[in-house]
Amino acid sequence: MEEFVGGLWDKLITRTAHRGFPKARVTLREIDPIAPIFFRALGGDPGLSVRAGTATAHGARRSWMERVAGVGEKIELAWSDDTTLHLPAELDVFPERAQNRELYLWLLALAAHDVAPQAPWIVRNQAATRAALAALPGLAPRYRRLVGDLLNLRPKPERLRDQEAAAEAAIRAALTEPGSVTDFMAGKHPPMPVPLWLHPTPPVNTGDARQAGSAKSPQPGSAKSQADEEARKRRAERVEMPEAKSPFMLLFRAESLFSWAEFVKVDRPLDEDENEHAAKAANDLDILSVADDDKSTAASRVRFDLDLPAEADDDLVLADGILLPEWNYRKQRLQPDHCRLQMMVARDAEPCPLPQTLRAPAKRLRQQFQALTTQRARLRAQLSGSDLDIDACVRFAADKIDGVRSSEPGLYVDSRKQQRDLSCLLLADLSLSTDAWVNNSARVIEVIRDSLLLFGEALAATGDRFALYGFSSVRRDNVRFHLLKGFDERYDDGIRGRLATLKPGYYTRMGAAIRHAAAILATRKSSRRLLLILTDGKPNDLDKYEGRYGIEDTRMAILEARRQGLTPFCVTIDEAAGDYLPHLFGASGFVVVHDAAMLPQVLPSLYARLTENI
């Protein structure tokens, strides 16, 4: 009974002490479909993805009711780092939902025009506000409404002490007239946070950012994917493992529980270990301290080494030591001979026929794609033909009036059959993440295998020249590039046997794989050369090839491919792809397959649409 009454009391006092308006709350998930597009359209860094941040302590005075309820210590504000723009996971600052949604859009505009990131907090936000309003004058009325509503909610300067009153007056002036405040002096306590501005001291990692040893990325519909959607950026530091001299004894005073933090050594070496209370505990911490324990991680290192196949059991190496460059976006330069690629082929791939389950869809695809072997093309400005070319006739009449003579003008349109002049290279991601399951019925690697088999059947029916390759990596000196079908090889049971032996690899150093695939495709003399990339996640590897670094190197590889006259296009089953693929391939250079099980049907039909006008 006491617990029940205590629970009701806790809910009541917490709800009473809360400063916001829960009924008008707007979540980041509600605007997530438009947030990245809006941010980039306003001029924001296209390499930044949009994610929920985390609440941080603000240090400002709290009301008596907040202190009693134990709330109001933290607040969520907007901030950005090298890879991500972090926005509050939810906003209930204003009493109307429309106002809170406008606040989200304003924060996106402000972050897109953060022109003085190194300036003091109040100067930086005034400069960003002025830049945003100058570039986007249509936002000015909305900004003034947000400022007016916010000032009504903030404490009045006359009710504060001397220094705190002066600080609040300066904030009000900076909000009302951006650029009018150049000097700012806080009182004993920091001022109340300003939801319309960027974070004064955003969370940063104070330790080195070493990568975790997992190559798996969450799959759509999984519990892991849902958890990642709700994950927030946390302030972290890397520390040395403390010595637990007396692990069975912790000395503390009971009355100091709220002000002391004790170290408890917990062995958490594996990702498979789960703790249902871990997320709640992390939310209560200001800083997460991460340390390496050699004793606890040795088993994981041995396990990883054992997973590497011996040379006798590995695929055959066709070419070793192919050196490729890599783009370092931090230094803004291309590092020559930075990656080493191995061309490989399956060692024990036996020829085999098409699986029975794929024969019916393969037959339908062959019938559909045989119609693409030749197509009728309308040729304009011909000397003879079945129809008049209206545009050519108008140009000829205008030239005649102007006195311009044209000998034997082509005034007709003719229709003729032409052979398709196309070469396509499909590059498949074979990283360890493809070992995940789809709808508890098949693994991703099996879906990719079936997709490649049906893709091969369809393209063999058209007569188009095509090649199939796969890739994975283990750091920059071991990029594994698997030959599945070369341009000069006939699609037969031998190729099907190679596809049947596909297995998950390691990591995803995508930039190096794209560069080598582009070099192969660039040797073809076709008028149209299509580079299809099939993947299920972001570029990543064990070393620094993670986050913004991997994305920028991949983007540079794609730009290089376009300069060679190739047409890169990406097919992905990653639900989070909308955050980074527009930066890599452009708004129309990729497609997201939301149901991975549909990939075998989607891939051939997508190819038909991409090449229908060739």
CSV table of C-alpha atoms in Angstrom, one decimal, residues 138-522:
chain,number,residue,atom,x,y,z
A,138,GLY,CA,10.8,34.4,-44.4
A,139,LEU,CA,11.7,33.0,-41.0
A,140,ALA,CA,11.8,36.4,-39.4
A,141,PRO,CA,8.0,36.6,-38.4
A,142,ARG,CA,8.2,33.0,-37.0
A,143,TYR,CA,11.3,33.9,-35.1
A,144,ARG,CA,9.8,37.0,-33.5
A,145,ARG,CA,6.7,34.9,-32.5
A,146,LEU,CA,8.9,32.3,-30.9
A,147,VAL,CA,10.9,35.0,-29.0
A,148,GLY,CA,7.8,36.7,-27.7
A,149,ASP,CA,6.3,33.4,-26.5
A,150,LEU,CA,9.7,32.4,-24.9
A,151,LEU,CA,10.1,35.7,-23.1
A,152,ASN,CA,6.7,35.3,-21.4
A,153,LEU,CA,7.9,32.0,-20.0
A,154,ARG,CA,11.3,33.1,-18.8
A,155,PRO,CA,11.9,34.7,-15.3
A,156,LYS,CA,11.6,38.5,-15.1
A,157,PRO,CA,14.9,40.3,-14.5
A,158,GLU,CA,13.4,42.4,-11.7
A,159,ARG,CA,12.7,39.3,-9.7
A,160,LEU,CA,16.3,38.1,-9.8
A,161,ARG,CA,19.4,39.1,-8.0
A,162,ASP,CA,21.9,41.7,-9.3
A,163,GLN,CA,24.2,39.6,-11.5
A,164,GLU,CA,21.5,37.1,-12.5
A,165,ALA,CA,19.2,40.0,-13.4
A,166,ALA,CA,21.9,41.5,-15.6
A,167,ALA,CA,22.5,38.2,-17.3
A,168,GLU,CA,18.8,37.7,-18.0
A,169,ALA,CA,18.5,41.2,-19.3
A,170,ALA,CA,21.4,40.5,-21.7
A,171,ILE,CA,19.8,37.3,-22.9
A,172,ARG,CA,16.5,39.0,-23.5
A,173,ALA,CA,18.3,41.8,-25.5
A,174,ALA,CA,20.2,39.2,-27.5
A,175,LEU,CA,17.0,37.4,-28.4
A,176,THR,CA,15.1,40.5,-29.3
A,177,GLU,CA,17.9,42.3,-31.2
A,178,PRO,CA,20.5,39.7,-32.3
A,179,GLY,CA,24.0,41.2,-32.4
A,180,SER,CA,23.3,43.8,-29.8
A,181,VAL,CA,25.1,42.0,-26.9
A,182,THR,CA,28.9,41.6,-27.0
A,183,ASP,CA,29.6,41.1,-23.3
A,184,PHE,CA,28.0,38.7,-21.0
A,185,MET,CA,28.7,38.0,-17.3
A,186,ALA,CA,26.8,35.2,-15.5
A,187,GLY,CA,26.0,35.3,-11.8
A,188,LYS,CA,26.7,32.7,-9.2
A,189,HIS,CA,24.4,30.3,-11.1
A,190,PRO,CA,24.2,30.0,-14.9
A,191,PRO,CA,21.1,31.6,-16.5
A,192,MET,CA,18.1,29.6,-17.4
A,193,PRO,CA,18.8,27.6,-20.7
A,194,VAL,CA,17.6,29.2,-23.9
A,195,PRO,CA,15.7,26.6,-26.0
A,196,LEU,CA,16.1,28.8,-29.1
A,197,TRP,CA,19.9,28.7,-29.1
A,198,LEU,CA,22.5,26.1,-29.5
A,199,HIS,CA,24.1,24.3,-26.5
A,200,PRO,CA,26.6,26.5,-24.5
A,201,THR,CA,28.8,23.5,-23.6
A,202,PRO,CA,27.8,20.5,-25.8
A,203,PRO,CA,28.8,17.0,-24.7
A,204,VAL,CA,32.1,15.8,-26.1
A,205,ASN,CA,34.1,12.6,-25.8
A,206,THR,CA,37.1,13.3,-23.6
A,207,GLY,CA,38.9,10.0,-24.4
A,208,ASP,CA,40.1,8.5,-27.7
A,209,ALA,CA,37.4,7.1,-29.9
A,210,ARG,CA,38.4,3.5,-30.4
A,211,GLN,CA,35.9,1.4,-32.3
A,212,ALA,CA,34.0,-1.5,-30.9
A,213,GLY,CA,34.7,-4.9,-32.4
A,214,SER,CA,31.3,-5.5,-33.7
A,215,ALA,CA,30.6,-5.4,-37.5
A,216,LYS,CA,26.9,-6.0,-37.2
A,217,SER,CA,24.5,-3.3,-38.0
A,218,PRO,CA,20.9,-3.5,-36.9
A,219,GLN,CA,18.3,-4.8,-39.4
A,220,PRO,CA,14.9,-3.3,-40.1
A,221,GLY,CA,12.2,-4.5,-37.7
A,222,SER,CA,14.6,-5.9,-35.1
A,223,ALA,CA,14.7,-4.9,-31.4
A,224,LYS,CA,18.2,-3.6,-31.9
A,225,SER,CA,17.1,-1.3,-34.7
A,226,GLN,CA,14.3,0.1,-32.4
A,227,ALA,CA,16.9,0.6,-29.7
A,228,ASP,CA,19.2,2.4,-32.0
A,229,GLU,CA,16.4,4.7,-33.2
A,230,GLU,CA,16.0,5.8,-29.6
A,231,ALA,CA,19.7,6.0,-28.8
A,232,ARG,CA,21.1,9.4,-27.8
A,233,LYS,CA,24.5,10.9,-27.9
A,234,ARG,CA,26.1,10.6,-24.4
A,235,ARG,CA,29.0,12.4,-22.9
A,236,ALA,CA,31.8,9.8,-22.4
A,237,GLU,CA,35.4,9.5,-21.4
A,238,ARG,CA,37.9,6.8,-21.7
A,239,VAL,CA,39.8,6.0,-18.5
A,240,GLU,CA,42.2,3.5,-17.1
A,241,MET,CA,40.8,0.4,-15.3
A,242,PRO,CA,40.7,1.3,-11.6
A,243,GLU,CA,42.2,-1.2,-9.2
A,244,ALA,CA,39.6,-2.9,-7.0
A,245,LYS,CA,41.7,-3.8,-4.0
A,246,SER,CA,38.7,-4.7,-1.9
A,247,PRO,CA,36.0,-5.8,-4.3
A,248,PHE,CA,33.7,-7.2,-1.6
A,249,MET,CA,33.6,-4.0,0.5
A,250,LEU,CA,32.4,-0.6,-0.3
A,251,LEU,CA,32.6,2.0,2.5
A,252,PHE,CA,30.2,4.9,2.3
A,253,ARG,CA,27.8,7.0,4.5
A,254,ALA,CA,24.2,6.3,3.9
A,255,GLU,CA,23.4,10.1,4.1
A,256,SER,CA,25.9,10.7,1.2
A,257,LEU,CA,24.2,8.4,-1.3
A,258,PHE,CA,23.1,11.3,-3.5
A,259,SER,CA,26.5,12.9,-3.6
A,260,TRP,CA,29.0,10.0,-3.9
A,261,ALA,CA,29.6,7.7,-6.8
A,262,GLU,CA,31.3,4.4,-6.1
A,263,PHE,CA,33.3,2.3,-8.6
A,264,VAL,CA,32.0,-1.3,-9.1
A,265,LYS,CA,33.9,-3.5,-11.4
A,266,VAL,CA,31.5,-5.3,-13.8
A,267,ASP,CA,32.7,-7.6,-16.5
A,268,ARG,CA,30.8,-6.7,-19.7
A,269,PRO,CA,33.0,-8.0,-22.6
A,270,LEU,CA,30.4,-9.2,-25.0
A,271,ASP,CA,27.6,-7.4,-26.9
A,272,GLU,CA,25.3,-10.4,-26.3
A,273,ASP,CA,25.1,-9.6,-22.6
A,274,GLU,CA,21.9,-7.7,-21.8
A,275,ASN,CA,20.8,-5.7,-18.9
A,276,GLU,CA,17.3,-4.4,-18.9
A,277,HIS,CA,18.2,-1.6,-16.5
A,278,ALA,CA,21.3,-0.4,-18.3
A,279,ALA,CA,19.5,2.2,-20.3
A,280,LYS,CA,17.9,3.8,-17.2
A,281,ALA,CA,21.3,3.7,-15.4
A,282,ALA,CA,23.0,5.4,-18.4
A,283,ASN,CA,20.3,8.2,-18.5
A,284,ASP,CA,21.1,9.0,-14.8
A,285,LEU,CA,24.8,9.5,-15.5
A,286,ASP,CA,26.3,12.7,-16.7
A,287,ILE,CA,29.4,11.0,-18.0
A,288,LEU,CA,29.9,7.4,-19.0
A,289,SER,CA,33.4,6.2,-18.2
A,290,VAL,CA,34.7,3.4,-20.4
A,291,ALA,CA,37.8,1.4,-19.6
A,292,ASP,CA,39.6,-1.6,-21.2
A,293,ASP,CA,40.4,-4.6,-19.0
A,294,ASP,CA,43.0,-6.9,-20.6
A,295,LYS,CA,41.8,-9.8,-18.6
A,296,SER,CA,38.2,-9.5,-19.6
A,297,THR,CA,38.8,-8.8,-23.3
A,298,ALA,CA,41.5,-11.4,-24.0
A,299,ALA,CA,38.8,-14.0,-24.7
A,300,SER,CA,37.1,-11.8,-27.2
A,301,ARG,CA,40.4,-11.2,-29.0
A,302,VAL,CA,41.1,-14.9,-29.3
A,303,ARG,CA,37.6,-15.5,-30.5
A,304,PHE,CA,38.0,-12.9,-33.2
A,305,ASP,CA,41.3,-14.4,-34.4
A,306,LEU,CA,39.8,-17.8,-34.5
A,307,ASP,CA,37.0,-16.6,-36.8
A,308,LEU,CA,39.6,-15.6,-39.4
A,309,PRO,CA,40.0,-18.6,-41.9
A,310,ALA,CA,43.3,-20.2,-42.4
A,311,GLU,CA,44.9,-19.7,-45.8
A,312,ALA,CA,44.1,-23.3,-46.8
A,313,ASP,CA,40.4,-22.8,-46.0
A,314,ASP,CA,40.1,-19.2,-47.3
A,315,ASP,CA,39.1,-18.2,-50.9
A,316,LEU,CA,41.7,-18.2,-53.6
A,317,VAL,CA,43.7,-15.0,-54.0
A,318,LEU,CA,43.7,-14.0,-57.7
A,319,ALA,CA,45.6,-10.7,-57.2
A,320,ASP,CA,47.2,-9.4,-54.0
A,321,GLY,CA,48.6,-6.0,-53.2
A,322,ILE,CA,46.4,-3.8,-55.4
A,323,LEU,CA,47.1,-0.4,-53.8
A,324,LEU,CA,44.3,2.2,-53.7
A,325,PRO,CA,44.0,5.7,-52.4
A,326,GLU,CA,41.7,6.9,-49.6
A,327,TRP,CA,40.2,10.3,-48.9
A,328,ASN,CA,41.0,11.9,-45.5
A,329,TYR,CA,38.3,14.5,-45.1
A,330,ARG,CA,40.0,15.9,-42.0
A,331,LYS,CA,43.1,16.8,-43.9
A,332,GLN,CA,41.2,17.3,-47.2
A,333,ARG,CA,43.5,15.3,-49.3
A,334,LEU,CA,43.7,12.0,-51.0
A,335,GLN,CA,46.2,9.6,-49.4
A,336,PRO,CA,47.9,7.6,-52.2
A,337,ASP,CA,48.4,3.8,-51.9
A,338,HIS,CA,46.6,3.8,-48.5
A,339,CYS,CA,44.6,0.6,-48.9
A,340,ARG,CA,45.6,-2.9,-50.1
A,341,LEU,CA,43.0,-4.9,-52.0
A,342,GLN,CA,42.9,-8.6,-52.7
A,343,MET,CA,41.0,-10.0,-55.6
A,344,MET,CA,39.5,-13.4,-54.5
A,345,VAL,CA,37.4,-16.2,-55.9
A,346,ALA,CA,35.6,-19.0,-54.1
A,347,ARG,CA,38.0,-22.0,-53.7
A,348,ASP,CA,35.5,-24.9,-53.7
A,349,ALA,CA,32.6,-23.5,-55.7
A,350,GLU,CA,31.0,-26.4,-57.6
A,351,PRO,CA,28.8,-25.7,-60.6
A,352,CYS,CA,25.1,-26.0,-59.7
A,353,PRO,CA,21.7,-25.3,-61.3
A,354,LEU,CA,19.4,-22.6,-60.3
A,355,PRO,CA,17.6,-23.5,-57.0
A,356,GLN,CA,14.1,-25.0,-57.5
A,357,THR,CA,12.5,-22.1,-55.4
A,358,LEU,CA,13.8,-19.5,-57.9
A,359,ARG,CA,13.0,-21.2,-61.1
A,360,ALA,CA,9.4,-19.8,-61.4
A,361,PRO,CA,10.3,-16.2,-60.8
A,362,ALA,CA,13.4,-16.6,-63.0
A,363,LYS,CA,11.3,-17.7,-65.9
A,364,ARG,CA,9.0,-14.7,-65.5
A,365,LEU,CA,11.9,-12.4,-65.4
A,366,ARG,CA,13.5,-13.9,-68.5
A,367,GLN,CA,10.3,-13.4,-70.4
A,368,GLN,CA,10.0,-9.7,-69.3
A,369,PHE,CA,13.7,-8.9,-69.9
A,370,GLN,CA,13.8,-10.5,-73.4
A,371,ALA,CA,11.7,-7.6,-74.6
A,372,LEU,CA,14.6,-5.3,-73.7
A,373,THR,CA,17.1,-7.0,-76.0
A,374,THR,CA,16.3,-4.6,-78.8
A,375,GLN,CA,14.1,-1.5,-78.7
A,376,ARG,CA,12.8,1.0,-81.2
A,377,ALA,CA,14.5,4.4,-80.9
A,378,ARG,CA,13.1,7.7,-82.3
A,379,LEU,CA,15.8,9.5,-84.2
A,380,ARG,CA,15.3,13.2,-84.8
A,381,ALA,CA,16.6,15.6,-87.5
A,382,GLN,CA,16.7,12.8,-90.1
A,383,LEU,CA,16.7,13.5,-93.9
A,384,SER,CA,13.8,11.1,-94.3
A,385,GLY,CA,11.3,9.4,-92.0
A,386,SER,CA,7.7,8.6,-91.2
A,387,ASP,CA,6.9,11.8,-89.3
A,388,LEU,CA,7.9,15.4,-89.4
A,389,ASP,CA,10.2,16.7,-86.6
A,390,ILE,CA,8.3,19.7,-85.5
A,391,ASP,CA,11.2,21.3,-83.6
A,392,ALA,CA,13.5,20.9,-86.6
A,393,CYS,CA,10.8,22.5,-88.9
A,394,VAL,CA,10.4,25.5,-86.5
A,395,ARG,CA,14.1,26.0,-86.4
A,396,PHE,CA,14.4,25.8,-90.2
A,397,ALA,CA,11.6,28.3,-90.7
A,398,ALA,CA,13.1,30.7,-88.2
A,399,ASP,CA,16.5,30.4,-89.9
A,400,LYS,CA,14.9,31.0,-93.3
A,401,ILE,CA,13.3,34.2,-92.1
A,402,ASP,CA,16.6,35.4,-90.6
A,403,GLY,CA,18.3,34.7,-93.9
A,404,VAL,CA,20.3,31.8,-92.5
A,405,ARG,CA,20.8,29.1,-95.2
A,406,SER,CA,20.8,25.5,-94.2
A,407,SER,CA,21.9,22.8,-96.7
A,408,GLU,CA,19.8,19.6,-96.6
A,409,PRO,CA,18.1,20.2,-93.2
A,410,GLY,CA,16.9,17.1,-91.3
A,411,LEU,CA,13.1,17.7,-90.9
A,412,TYR,CA,11.9,14.1,-90.2
A,413,VAL,CA,11.7,11.7,-87.3
A,414,ASP,CA,12.5,8.0,-88.0
A,415,SER,CA,12.0,5.0,-85.9
A,416,ARG,CA,14.6,2.2,-86.0
A,417,LYS,CA,15.6,-0.8,-83.9
A,418,GLN,CA,18.8,-0.4,-82.0
A,419,GLN,CA,20.9,-2.8,-79.9
A,420,ARG,CA,21.4,-1.8,-76.2
A,421,ASP,CA,24.9,-0.5,-75.5
A,422,LEU,CA,25.2,-1.0,-71.8
A,423,SER,CA,27.6,-2.4,-69.2
A,424,CYS,CA,26.6,-2.9,-65.6
A,425,LEU,CA,28.7,-3.9,-62.6
A,426,LEU,CA,26.9,-4.9,-59.4
A,427,LEU,CA,28.9,-4.6,-56.2
A,428,ALA,CA,27.4,-6.4,-53.2
A,429,ASP,CA,28.2,-5.7,-49.6
A,430,LEU,CA,29.2,-9.0,-48.0
A,431,SER,CA,30.1,-7.7,-44.5
A,432,LEU,CA,29.3,-9.5,-41.3
A,433,SER,CA,26.0,-7.6,-40.9
A,434,THR,CA,24.6,-9.7,-43.6
A,435,ASP,CA,24.6,-12.6,-41.1
A,436,ALA,CA,21.5,-11.1,-39.5
A,437,TRP,CA,18.0,-12.5,-40.0
A,438,VAL,CA,15.1,-11.1,-42.0
A,439,ASN,CA,11.7,-11.8,-40.5
A,440,ASN,CA,13.1,-14.8,-38.7
A,441,SER,CA,12.9,-16.7,-42.0
A,442,ALA,CA,16.2,-16.1,-43.8
A,443,ARG,CA,19.5,-14.4,-43.4
A,444,VAL,CA,20.4,-11.2,-45.2
A,445,ILE,CA,23.2,-13.0,-47.0
A,446,GLU,CA,20.7,-15.6,-48.4
A,447,VAL,CA,18.4,-12.8,-49.6
A,448,ILE,CA,21.4,-11.1,-51.3
A,449,ARG,CA,22.4,-14.5,-52.9
A,450,ASP,CA,18.9,-15.0,-54.3
A,451,SER,CA,18.9,-11.4,-55.6
A,452,LEU,CA,22.1,-11.9,-57.4
A,453,LEU,CA,20.9,-15.2,-58.9
A,454,LEU,CA,17.7,-13.6,-60.2
A,455,PHE,CA,19.6,-10.5,-61.3
A,456,GLY,CA,21.9,-12.7,-63.4
A,457,GLU,CA,19.0,-14.6,-64.9
A,458,ALA,CA,17.3,-11.3,-66.0
A,459,LEU,CA,20.4,-9.7,-67.5
A,460,ALA,CA,21.4,-12.9,-69.3
A,461,ALA,CA,18.1,-12.7,-71.1
A,462,THR,CA,18.8,-9.1,-72.2
A,463,GLY,CA,22.2,-9.8,-73.5
A,464,ASP,CA,23.6,-6.8,-71.6
A,465,ARG,CA,27.2,-7.0,-70.5
A,466,PHE,CA,27.4,-7.3,-66.7
A,467,ALA,CA,29.7,-8.3,-63.9
A,468,LEU,CA,29.1,-9.3,-60.3
A,469,TYR,CA,31.5,-8.6,-57.4
A,470,GLY,CA,31.3,-8.7,-53.6
A,471,PHE,CA,33.4,-7.1,-50.9
A,472,SER,CA,34.3,-6.9,-47.3
A,473,SER,CA,37.3,-5.7,-45.3
A,474,VAL,CA,39.5,-6.1,-42.2
A,475,ARG,CA,41.3,-2.8,-41.9
A,476,ARG,CA,42.8,-0.9,-44.8
A,477,ASP,CA,45.5,-3.5,-45.6
A,478,ASN,CA,43.0,-6.3,-46.2
A,479,VAL,CA,40.1,-5.2,-48.5
A,480,ARG,CA,38.6,-8.5,-49.8
A,481,PHE,CA,37.2,-8.1,-53.3
A,482,HIS,CA,35.3,-11.3,-54.4
A,483,LEU,CA,34.9,-12.2,-58.1
A,484,LEU,CA,31.5,-13.6,-58.7
A,485,LYS,CA,31.2,-13.0,-62.4
A,486,GLY,CA,33.5,-11.1,-64.8
A,487,PHE,CA,32.4,-9.2,-67.8
A,488,ASP,CA,34.0,-11.8,-70.1
A,489,GLU,CA,32.5,-14.8,-68.4
A,490,ARG,CA,29.3,-16.5,-69.5
A,491,TYR,CA,26.5,-16.7,-66.9
A,492,ASP,CA,26.1,-20.4,-66.4
A,493,ASP,CA,26.1,-23.1,-63.7
A,494,GLY,CA,29.7,-22.2,-62.7
A,495,ILE,CA,28.7,-18.7,-61.9
A,496,ARG,CA,25.6,-19.9,-60.0
A,497,GLY,CA,27.9,-22.2,-58.0
A,498,ARG,CA,30.0,-19.2,-56.9
A,499,LEU,CA,26.9,-17.3,-55.9
A,500,ALA,CA,25.7,-20.3,-53.9
A,501,THR,CA,28.8,-20.2,-51.8
A,502,LEU,CA,28.4,-16.6,-50.6
A,503,LYS,CA,29.0,-16.2,-46.9
A,504,PRO,CA,29.2,-13.2,-44.6
A,505,GLY,CA,32.6,-11.5,-44.5
A,506,TYR,CA,33.9,-8.8,-42.1
A,507,TYR,CA,33.6,-5.0,-42.4
A,508,THR,CA,32.6,-2.5,-45.0
A,509,ARG,CA,35.4,-0.3,-46.4
A,510,MET,CA,33.2,0.9,-49.2
A,511,GLY,CA,35.4,3.6,-50.7
A,512,ALA,CA,38.2,1.2,-51.7
A,513,ALA,CA,35.7,-1.3,-53.1
A,514,ILE,CA,34.0,1.3,-55.2
A,515,ARG,CA,37.3,2.7,-56.6
A,516,HIS,CA,38.4,-0.8,-57.8
A,517,ALA,CA,34.9,-1.6,-59.2
A,518,ALA,CA,34.9,1.8,-61.0
A,519,ALA,CA,38.3,1.0,-62.5
A,520,ILE,CA,37.0,-2.3,-63.8
A,521,LEU,CA,33.9,-0.7,-65.3
A,522,ALA,CA,35.7,2.2,-66.8
